[in-house]
PDB file of C-alpha atoms in Angstrom:
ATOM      1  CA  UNK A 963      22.193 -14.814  -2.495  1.00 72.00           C
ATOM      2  CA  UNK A 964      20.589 -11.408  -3.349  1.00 72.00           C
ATOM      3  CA  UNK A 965      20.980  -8.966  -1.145  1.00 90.00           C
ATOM      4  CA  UNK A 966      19.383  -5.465  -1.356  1.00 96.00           C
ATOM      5  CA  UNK A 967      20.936  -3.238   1.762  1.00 96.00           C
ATOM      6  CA  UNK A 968      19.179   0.176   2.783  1.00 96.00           C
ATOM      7  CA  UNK A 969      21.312   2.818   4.289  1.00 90.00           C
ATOM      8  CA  UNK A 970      19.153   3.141   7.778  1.00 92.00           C
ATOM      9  CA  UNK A 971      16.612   0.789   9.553  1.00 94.00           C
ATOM     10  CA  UNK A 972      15.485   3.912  11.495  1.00 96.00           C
ATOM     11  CA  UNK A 973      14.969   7.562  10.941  1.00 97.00           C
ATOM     12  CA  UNK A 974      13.741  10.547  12.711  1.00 97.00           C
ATOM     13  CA  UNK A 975      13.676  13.472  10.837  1.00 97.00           C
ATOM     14  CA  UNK A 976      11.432  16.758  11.206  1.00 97.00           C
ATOM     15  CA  UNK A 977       8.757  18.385   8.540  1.00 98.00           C
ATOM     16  CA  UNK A 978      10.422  20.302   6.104  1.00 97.00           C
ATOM     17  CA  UNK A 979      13.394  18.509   6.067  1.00 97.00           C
ATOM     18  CA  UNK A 980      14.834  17.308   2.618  1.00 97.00           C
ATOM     19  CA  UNK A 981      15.066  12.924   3.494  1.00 97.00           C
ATOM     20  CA  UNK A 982      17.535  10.852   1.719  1.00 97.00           C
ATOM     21  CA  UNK A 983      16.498   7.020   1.798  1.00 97.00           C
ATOM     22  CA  UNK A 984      19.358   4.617  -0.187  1.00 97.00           C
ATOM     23  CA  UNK A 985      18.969   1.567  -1.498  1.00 97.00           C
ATOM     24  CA  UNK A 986      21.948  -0.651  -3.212  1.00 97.00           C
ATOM     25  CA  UNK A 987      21.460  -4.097  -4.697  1.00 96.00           C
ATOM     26  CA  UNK A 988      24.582  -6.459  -5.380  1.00 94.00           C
ATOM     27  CA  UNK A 989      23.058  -8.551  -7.816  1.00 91.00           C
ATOM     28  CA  UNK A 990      23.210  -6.543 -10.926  1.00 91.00           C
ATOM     29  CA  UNK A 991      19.338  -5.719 -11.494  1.00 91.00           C
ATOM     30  CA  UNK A 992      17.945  -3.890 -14.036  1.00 91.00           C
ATOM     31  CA  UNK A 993      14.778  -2.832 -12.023  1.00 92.00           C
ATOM     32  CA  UNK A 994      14.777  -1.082  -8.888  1.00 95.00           C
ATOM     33  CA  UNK A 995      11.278  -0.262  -6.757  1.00 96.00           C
ATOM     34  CA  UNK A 996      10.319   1.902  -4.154  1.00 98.00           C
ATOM     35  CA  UNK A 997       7.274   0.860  -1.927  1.00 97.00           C
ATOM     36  CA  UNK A 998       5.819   2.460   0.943  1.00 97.00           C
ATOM     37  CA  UNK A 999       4.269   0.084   3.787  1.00 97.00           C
ATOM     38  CA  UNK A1000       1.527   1.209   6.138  1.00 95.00           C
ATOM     39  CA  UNK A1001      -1.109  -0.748   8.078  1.00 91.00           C
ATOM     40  CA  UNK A1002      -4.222  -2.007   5.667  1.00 90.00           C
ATOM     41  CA  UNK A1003      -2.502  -0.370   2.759  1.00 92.00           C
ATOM     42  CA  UNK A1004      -0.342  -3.444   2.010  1.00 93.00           C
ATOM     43  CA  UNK A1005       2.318  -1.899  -0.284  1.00 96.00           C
ATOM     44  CA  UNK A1006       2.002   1.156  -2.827  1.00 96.00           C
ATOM     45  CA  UNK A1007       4.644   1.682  -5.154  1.00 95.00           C
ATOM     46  CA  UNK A1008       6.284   5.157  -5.295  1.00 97.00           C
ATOM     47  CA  UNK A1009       8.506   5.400  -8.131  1.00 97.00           C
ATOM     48  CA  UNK A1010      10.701   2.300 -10.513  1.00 94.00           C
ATOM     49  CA  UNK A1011      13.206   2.036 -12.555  1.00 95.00           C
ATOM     50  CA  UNK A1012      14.014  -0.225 -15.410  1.00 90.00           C
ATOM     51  CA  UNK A1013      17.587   1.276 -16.186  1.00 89.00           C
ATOM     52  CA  UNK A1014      20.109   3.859 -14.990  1.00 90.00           C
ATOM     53  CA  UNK A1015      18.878   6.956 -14.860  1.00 86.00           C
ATOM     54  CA  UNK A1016      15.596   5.571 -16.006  1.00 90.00           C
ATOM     55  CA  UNK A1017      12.466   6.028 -13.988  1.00 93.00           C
ATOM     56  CA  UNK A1018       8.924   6.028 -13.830  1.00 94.00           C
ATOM     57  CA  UNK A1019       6.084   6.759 -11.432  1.00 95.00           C
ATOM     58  CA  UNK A1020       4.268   4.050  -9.635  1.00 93.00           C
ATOM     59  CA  UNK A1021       0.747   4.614  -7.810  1.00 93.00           C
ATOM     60  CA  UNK A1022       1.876   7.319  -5.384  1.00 96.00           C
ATOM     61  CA  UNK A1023       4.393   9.566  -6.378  1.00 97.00           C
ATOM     62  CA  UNK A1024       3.424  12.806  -5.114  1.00 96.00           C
ATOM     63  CA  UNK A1025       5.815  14.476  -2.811  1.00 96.00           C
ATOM     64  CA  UNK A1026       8.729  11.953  -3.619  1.00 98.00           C
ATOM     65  CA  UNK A1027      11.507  11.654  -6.576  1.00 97.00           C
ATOM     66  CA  UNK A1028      13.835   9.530  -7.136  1.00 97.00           C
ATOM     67  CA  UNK A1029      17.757   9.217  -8.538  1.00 96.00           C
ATOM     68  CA  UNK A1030      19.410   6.560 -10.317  1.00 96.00           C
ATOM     69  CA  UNK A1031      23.031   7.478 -11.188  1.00 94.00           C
ATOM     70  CA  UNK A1032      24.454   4.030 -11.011  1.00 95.00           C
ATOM     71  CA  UNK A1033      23.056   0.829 -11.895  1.00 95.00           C
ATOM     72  CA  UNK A1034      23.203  -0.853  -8.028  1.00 96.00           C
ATOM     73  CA  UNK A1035      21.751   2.287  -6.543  1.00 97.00           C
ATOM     74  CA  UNK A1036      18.156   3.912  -6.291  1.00 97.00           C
ATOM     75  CA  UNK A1037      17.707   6.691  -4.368  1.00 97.00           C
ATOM     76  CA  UNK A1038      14.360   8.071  -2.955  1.00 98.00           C
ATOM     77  CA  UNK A1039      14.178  11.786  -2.110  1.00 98.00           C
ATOM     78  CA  UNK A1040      11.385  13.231   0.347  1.00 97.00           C
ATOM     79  CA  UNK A1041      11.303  17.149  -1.078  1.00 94.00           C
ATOM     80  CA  UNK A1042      10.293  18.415   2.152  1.00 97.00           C
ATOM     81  CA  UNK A1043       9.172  16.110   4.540  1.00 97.00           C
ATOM     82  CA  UNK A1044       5.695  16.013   6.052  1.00 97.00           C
ATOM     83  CA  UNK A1045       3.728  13.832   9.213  1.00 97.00           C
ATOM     84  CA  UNK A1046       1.872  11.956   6.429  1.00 97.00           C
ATOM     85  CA  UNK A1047       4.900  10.334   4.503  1.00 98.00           C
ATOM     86  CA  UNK A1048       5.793   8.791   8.041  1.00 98.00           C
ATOM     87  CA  UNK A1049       5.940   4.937   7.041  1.00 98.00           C
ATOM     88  CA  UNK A1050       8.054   2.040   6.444  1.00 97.00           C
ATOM     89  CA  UNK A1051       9.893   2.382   3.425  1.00 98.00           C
ATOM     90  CA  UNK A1052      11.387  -0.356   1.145  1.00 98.00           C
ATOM     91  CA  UNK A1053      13.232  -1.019  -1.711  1.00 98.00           C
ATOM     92  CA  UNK A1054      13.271  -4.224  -4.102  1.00 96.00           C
ATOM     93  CA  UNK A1055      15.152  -4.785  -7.170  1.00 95.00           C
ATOM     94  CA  UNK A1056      14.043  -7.753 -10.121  1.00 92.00           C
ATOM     95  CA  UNK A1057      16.426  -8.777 -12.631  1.00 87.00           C
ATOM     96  CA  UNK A1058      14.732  -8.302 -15.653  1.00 77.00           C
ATOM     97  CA  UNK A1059      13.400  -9.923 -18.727  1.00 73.00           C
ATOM     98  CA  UNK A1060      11.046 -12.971 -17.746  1.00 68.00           C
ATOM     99  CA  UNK A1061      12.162 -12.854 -14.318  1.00 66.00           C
ATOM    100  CA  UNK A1062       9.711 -12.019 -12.268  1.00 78.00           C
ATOM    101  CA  UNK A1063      10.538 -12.370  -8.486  1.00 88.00           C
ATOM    102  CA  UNK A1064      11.448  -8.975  -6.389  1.00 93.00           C
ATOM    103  CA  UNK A1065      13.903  -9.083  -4.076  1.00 94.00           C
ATOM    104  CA  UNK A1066      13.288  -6.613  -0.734  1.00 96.00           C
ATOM    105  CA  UNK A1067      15.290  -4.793   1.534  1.00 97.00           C
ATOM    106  CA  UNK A1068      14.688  -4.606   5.263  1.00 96.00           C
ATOM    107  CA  UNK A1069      13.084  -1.750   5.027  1.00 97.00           C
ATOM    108  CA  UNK A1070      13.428   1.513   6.451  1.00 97.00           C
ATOM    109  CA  UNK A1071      10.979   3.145   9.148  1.00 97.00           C
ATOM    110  CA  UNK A1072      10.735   7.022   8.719  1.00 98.00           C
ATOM    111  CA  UNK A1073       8.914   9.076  11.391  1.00 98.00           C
ATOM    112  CA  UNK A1074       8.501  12.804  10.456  1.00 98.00           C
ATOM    113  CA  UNK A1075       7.759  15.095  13.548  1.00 97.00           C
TER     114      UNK A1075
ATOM    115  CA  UNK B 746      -7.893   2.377  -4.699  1.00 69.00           C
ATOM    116  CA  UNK B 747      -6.732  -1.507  -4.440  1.00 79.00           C
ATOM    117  CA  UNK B 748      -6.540  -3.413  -7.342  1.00 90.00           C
ATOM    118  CA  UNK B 749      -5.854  -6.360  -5.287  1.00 95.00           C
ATOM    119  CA  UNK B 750      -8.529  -7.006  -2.422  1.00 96.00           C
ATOM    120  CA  UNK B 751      -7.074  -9.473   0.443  1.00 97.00           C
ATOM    121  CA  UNK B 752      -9.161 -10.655   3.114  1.00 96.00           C
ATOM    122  CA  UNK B 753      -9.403 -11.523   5.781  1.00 97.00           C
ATOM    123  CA  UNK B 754      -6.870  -9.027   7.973  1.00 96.00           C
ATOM    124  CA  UNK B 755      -5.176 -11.278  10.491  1.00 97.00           C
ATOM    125  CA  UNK B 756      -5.889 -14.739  11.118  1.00 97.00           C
ATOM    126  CA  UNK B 757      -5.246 -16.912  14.568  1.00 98.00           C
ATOM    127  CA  UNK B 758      -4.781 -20.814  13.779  1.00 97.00           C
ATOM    128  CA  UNK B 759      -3.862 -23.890  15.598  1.00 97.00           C
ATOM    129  CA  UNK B 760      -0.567 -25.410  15.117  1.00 97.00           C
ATOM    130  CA  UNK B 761      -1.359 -28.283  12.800  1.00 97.00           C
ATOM    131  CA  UNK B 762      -4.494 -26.172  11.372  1.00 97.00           C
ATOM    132  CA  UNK B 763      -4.917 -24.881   7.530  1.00 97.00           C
ATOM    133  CA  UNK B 764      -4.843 -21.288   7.204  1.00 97.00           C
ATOM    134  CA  UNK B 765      -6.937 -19.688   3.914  1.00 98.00           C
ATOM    135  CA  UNK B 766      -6.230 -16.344   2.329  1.00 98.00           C
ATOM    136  CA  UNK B 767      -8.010 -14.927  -0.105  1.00 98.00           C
ATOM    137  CA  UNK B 768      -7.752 -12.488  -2.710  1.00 98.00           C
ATOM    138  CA  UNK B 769      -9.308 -11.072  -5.549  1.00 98.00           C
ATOM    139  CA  UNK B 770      -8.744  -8.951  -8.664  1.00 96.00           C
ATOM    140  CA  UNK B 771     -10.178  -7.343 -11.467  1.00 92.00           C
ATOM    141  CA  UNK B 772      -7.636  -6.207 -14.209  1.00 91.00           C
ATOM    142  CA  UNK B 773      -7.870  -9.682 -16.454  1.00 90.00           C
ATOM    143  CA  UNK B 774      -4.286  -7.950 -17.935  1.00 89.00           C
ATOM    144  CA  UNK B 775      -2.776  -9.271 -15.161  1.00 91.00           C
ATOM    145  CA  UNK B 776      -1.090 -12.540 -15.750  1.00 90.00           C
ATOM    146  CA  UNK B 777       1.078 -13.297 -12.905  1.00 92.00           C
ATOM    147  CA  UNK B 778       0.029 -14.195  -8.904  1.00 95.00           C
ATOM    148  CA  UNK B 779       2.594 -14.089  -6.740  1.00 95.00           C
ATOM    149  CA  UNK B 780       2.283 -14.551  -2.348  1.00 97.00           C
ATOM    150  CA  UNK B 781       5.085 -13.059  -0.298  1.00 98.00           C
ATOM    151  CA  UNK B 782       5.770 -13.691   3.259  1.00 98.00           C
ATOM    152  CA  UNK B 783       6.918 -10.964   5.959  1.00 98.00           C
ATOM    153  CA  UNK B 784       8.624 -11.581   9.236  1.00 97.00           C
ATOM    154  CA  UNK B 785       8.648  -8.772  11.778  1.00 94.00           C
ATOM    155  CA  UNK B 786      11.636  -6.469  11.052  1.00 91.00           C
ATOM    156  CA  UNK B 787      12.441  -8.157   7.072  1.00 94.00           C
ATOM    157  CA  UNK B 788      11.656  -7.294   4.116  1.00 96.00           C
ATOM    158  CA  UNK B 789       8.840  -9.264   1.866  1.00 97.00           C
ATOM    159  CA  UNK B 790      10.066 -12.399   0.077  1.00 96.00           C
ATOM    160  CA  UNK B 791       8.655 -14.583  -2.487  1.00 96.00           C
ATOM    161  CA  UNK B 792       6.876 -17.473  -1.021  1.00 97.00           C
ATOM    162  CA  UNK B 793       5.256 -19.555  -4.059  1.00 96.00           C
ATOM    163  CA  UNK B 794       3.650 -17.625  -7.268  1.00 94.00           C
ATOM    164  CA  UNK B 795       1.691 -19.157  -9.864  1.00 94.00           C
ATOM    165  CA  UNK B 796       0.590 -18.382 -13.791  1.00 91.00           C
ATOM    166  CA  UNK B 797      -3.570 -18.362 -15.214  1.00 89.00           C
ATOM    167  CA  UNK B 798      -2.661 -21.134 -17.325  1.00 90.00           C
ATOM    168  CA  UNK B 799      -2.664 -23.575 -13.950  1.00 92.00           C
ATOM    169  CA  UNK B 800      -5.559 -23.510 -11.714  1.00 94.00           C
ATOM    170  CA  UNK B 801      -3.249 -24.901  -8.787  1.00 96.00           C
ATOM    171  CA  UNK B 802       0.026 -24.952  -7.566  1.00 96.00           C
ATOM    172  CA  UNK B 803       1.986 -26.690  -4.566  1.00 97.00           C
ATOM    173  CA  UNK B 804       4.825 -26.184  -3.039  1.00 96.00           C
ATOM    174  CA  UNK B 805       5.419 -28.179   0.559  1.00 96.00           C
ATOM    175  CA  UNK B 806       3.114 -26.962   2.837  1.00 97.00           C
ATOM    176  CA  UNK B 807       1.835 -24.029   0.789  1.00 98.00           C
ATOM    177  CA  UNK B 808      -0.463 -24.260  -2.405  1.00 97.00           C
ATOM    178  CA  UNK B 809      -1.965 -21.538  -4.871  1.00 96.00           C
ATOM    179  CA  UNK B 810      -5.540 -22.158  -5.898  1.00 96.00           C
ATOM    180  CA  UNK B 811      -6.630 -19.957  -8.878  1.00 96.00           C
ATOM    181  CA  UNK B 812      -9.707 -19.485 -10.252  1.00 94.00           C
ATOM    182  CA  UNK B 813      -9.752 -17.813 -13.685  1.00 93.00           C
ATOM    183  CA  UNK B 814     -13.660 -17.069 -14.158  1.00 93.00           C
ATOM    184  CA  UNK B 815     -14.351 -15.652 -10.574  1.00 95.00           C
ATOM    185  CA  UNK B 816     -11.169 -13.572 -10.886  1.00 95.00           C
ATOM    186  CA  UNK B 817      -9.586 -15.093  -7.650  1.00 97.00           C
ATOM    187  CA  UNK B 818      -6.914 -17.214  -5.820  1.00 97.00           C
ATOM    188  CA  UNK B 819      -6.004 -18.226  -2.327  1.00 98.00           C
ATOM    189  CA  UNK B 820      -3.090 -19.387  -0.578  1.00 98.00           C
ATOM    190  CA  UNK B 821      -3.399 -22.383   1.567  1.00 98.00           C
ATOM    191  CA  UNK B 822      -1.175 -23.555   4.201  1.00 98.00           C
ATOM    192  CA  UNK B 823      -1.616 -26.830   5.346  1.00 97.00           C
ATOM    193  CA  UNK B 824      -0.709 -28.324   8.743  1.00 97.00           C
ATOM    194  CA  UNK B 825       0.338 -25.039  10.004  1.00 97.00           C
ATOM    195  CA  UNK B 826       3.528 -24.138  12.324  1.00 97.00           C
ATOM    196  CA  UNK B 827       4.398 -21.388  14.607  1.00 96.00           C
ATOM    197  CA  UNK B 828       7.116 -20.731  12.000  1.00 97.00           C
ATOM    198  CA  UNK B 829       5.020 -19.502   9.932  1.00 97.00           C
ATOM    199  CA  UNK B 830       3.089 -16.712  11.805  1.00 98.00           C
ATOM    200  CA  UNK B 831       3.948 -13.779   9.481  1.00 98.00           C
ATOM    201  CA  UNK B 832       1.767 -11.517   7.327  1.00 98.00           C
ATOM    202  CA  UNK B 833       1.066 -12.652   3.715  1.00 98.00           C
ATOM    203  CA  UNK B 834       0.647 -10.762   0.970  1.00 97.00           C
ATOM    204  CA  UNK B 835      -0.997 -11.521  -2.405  1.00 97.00           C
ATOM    205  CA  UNK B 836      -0.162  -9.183  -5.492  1.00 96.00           C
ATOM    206  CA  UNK B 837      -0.471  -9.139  -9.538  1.00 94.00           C
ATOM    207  CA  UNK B 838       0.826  -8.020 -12.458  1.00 91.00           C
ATOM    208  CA  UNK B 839       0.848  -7.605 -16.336  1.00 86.00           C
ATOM    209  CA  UNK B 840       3.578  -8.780 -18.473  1.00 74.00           C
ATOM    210  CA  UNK B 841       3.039  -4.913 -19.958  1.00 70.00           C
ATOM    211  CA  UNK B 842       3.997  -3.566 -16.251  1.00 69.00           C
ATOM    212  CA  UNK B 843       7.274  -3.784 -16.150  1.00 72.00           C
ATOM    213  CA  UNK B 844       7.031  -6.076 -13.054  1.00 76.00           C
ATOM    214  CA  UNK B 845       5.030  -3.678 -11.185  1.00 87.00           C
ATOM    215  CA  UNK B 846       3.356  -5.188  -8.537  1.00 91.00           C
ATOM    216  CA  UNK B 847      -0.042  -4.516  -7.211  1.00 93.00           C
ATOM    217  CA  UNK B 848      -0.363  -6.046  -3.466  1.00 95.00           C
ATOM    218  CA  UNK B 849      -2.975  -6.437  -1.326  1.00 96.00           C
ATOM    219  CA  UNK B 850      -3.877  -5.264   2.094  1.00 96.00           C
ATOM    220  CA  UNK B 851      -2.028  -8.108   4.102  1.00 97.00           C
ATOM    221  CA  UNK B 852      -3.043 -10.494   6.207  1.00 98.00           C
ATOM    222  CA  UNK B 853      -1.133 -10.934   9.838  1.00 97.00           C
ATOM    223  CA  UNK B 854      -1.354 -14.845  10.492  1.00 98.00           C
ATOM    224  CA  UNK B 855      -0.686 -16.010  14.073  1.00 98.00           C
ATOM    225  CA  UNK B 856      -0.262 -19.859  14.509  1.00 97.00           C
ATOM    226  CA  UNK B 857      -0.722 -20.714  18.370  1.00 96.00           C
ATOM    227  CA  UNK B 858       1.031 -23.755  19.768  1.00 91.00           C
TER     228      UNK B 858
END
């Protein structure tokens, strides 16, 4: 079975502050995503990446990057962390090639105060 | 702005009812439909997805109806169970895309005993 952990279900953390949200995959994908979730938004993606240290911006990138040092982990950095990036955050990695499916994390729920 | 337009938000059926989703598009690059299903503290998964070149697919309970012309398909799930009250989402994307999804909005599907 995939699995695709991220490093907290759960965060509080207050504007300004620089937010580290992990993501590590077991499964040896080439692509890694980073959505964010909110209420009649479905989900918008923030950044990808089809390789190490590899990455592209998705639909919504402002205010984020990202960090991909090593192939089973994608990292998304909040700069400096503001009311409106509070959301649920997840991560999904796809093997590659033909394969289309994404596998998900749990997801992480960040509330900036 | 969407590229994938869902409808209808939430949904309330009766166990042993058919539940309809909709959802429409208007990139004709976009070559692969996918539905993913989302219970309450999980991540999305891949329920049943399905290629333009079929204008229907099954798969138990659930089936894909595309329609090439109009732009649109729909998930169907017949004789519905409490199991599956969960939100839905329908998405596309391109074989140019990476595998970059586009979702839609969501819908939140309650199935009442």
């Amino acid at each position: 079975d995939v699995k695709v952990t991220q490093s907290s279900r759960y965060l509080v953390k207050r504007t300004g502050e620089k937010v580290f949200l992990e993501c590590v995959q077991d499964m040896d994908h080439e692509n890694m995503f980073w959505y964010r979730q909110d209420p009649g938004l479905g989900l918008r993606l923030i950044y990808f990446s089809y390789d190490v240290k590899m990455k592209e911006k998705g639909d919504i990138p402002e205010g984020y990057s990202v960090s991909r040092e090593k192939k089973e982990r994608f990292s998304l950095i909040l700069e400096s962390a503001s009311t409106n990036q509070t959301s649920m955050y997840l991560c999904a990695s796809r093997p590659g090639g033909i394969t289309e499916t994404q596998y998900f994390g749990p997801g992480t729920r960040l509330l900036v105060l | 702005q969407q590229q994938v337009k869902q409808s209808p938000q939430s949904l309330i059926v009766q166990k042993g009812g058919i539940s309809i989703i909709n959802c429409a598009y208007e990139n004709t690059a976009f070559d692969y439909f996918p539905w993913y299903q989302q219970f309450p503290g999980k991540g999305p998964a891949l329920l049943i997805a399905i290629r333009p070149d079929v204008s229907e697919k099954k798969e138990g309970r659930f089936t894909i109806s595309f329609n090439k012309s109009a732009k649109q398909f729909s998930l169907h799930i017949m004789d519905s169970q409490p199991g599956d009250s969960a939100t839905y989402f329908c998405a596309a994307s391109g074989t140019d895309s990476w595998g970059k999804l586009q979702f839609g909005a969501g819908t939140q599907v309650v199935v009442t005993p």
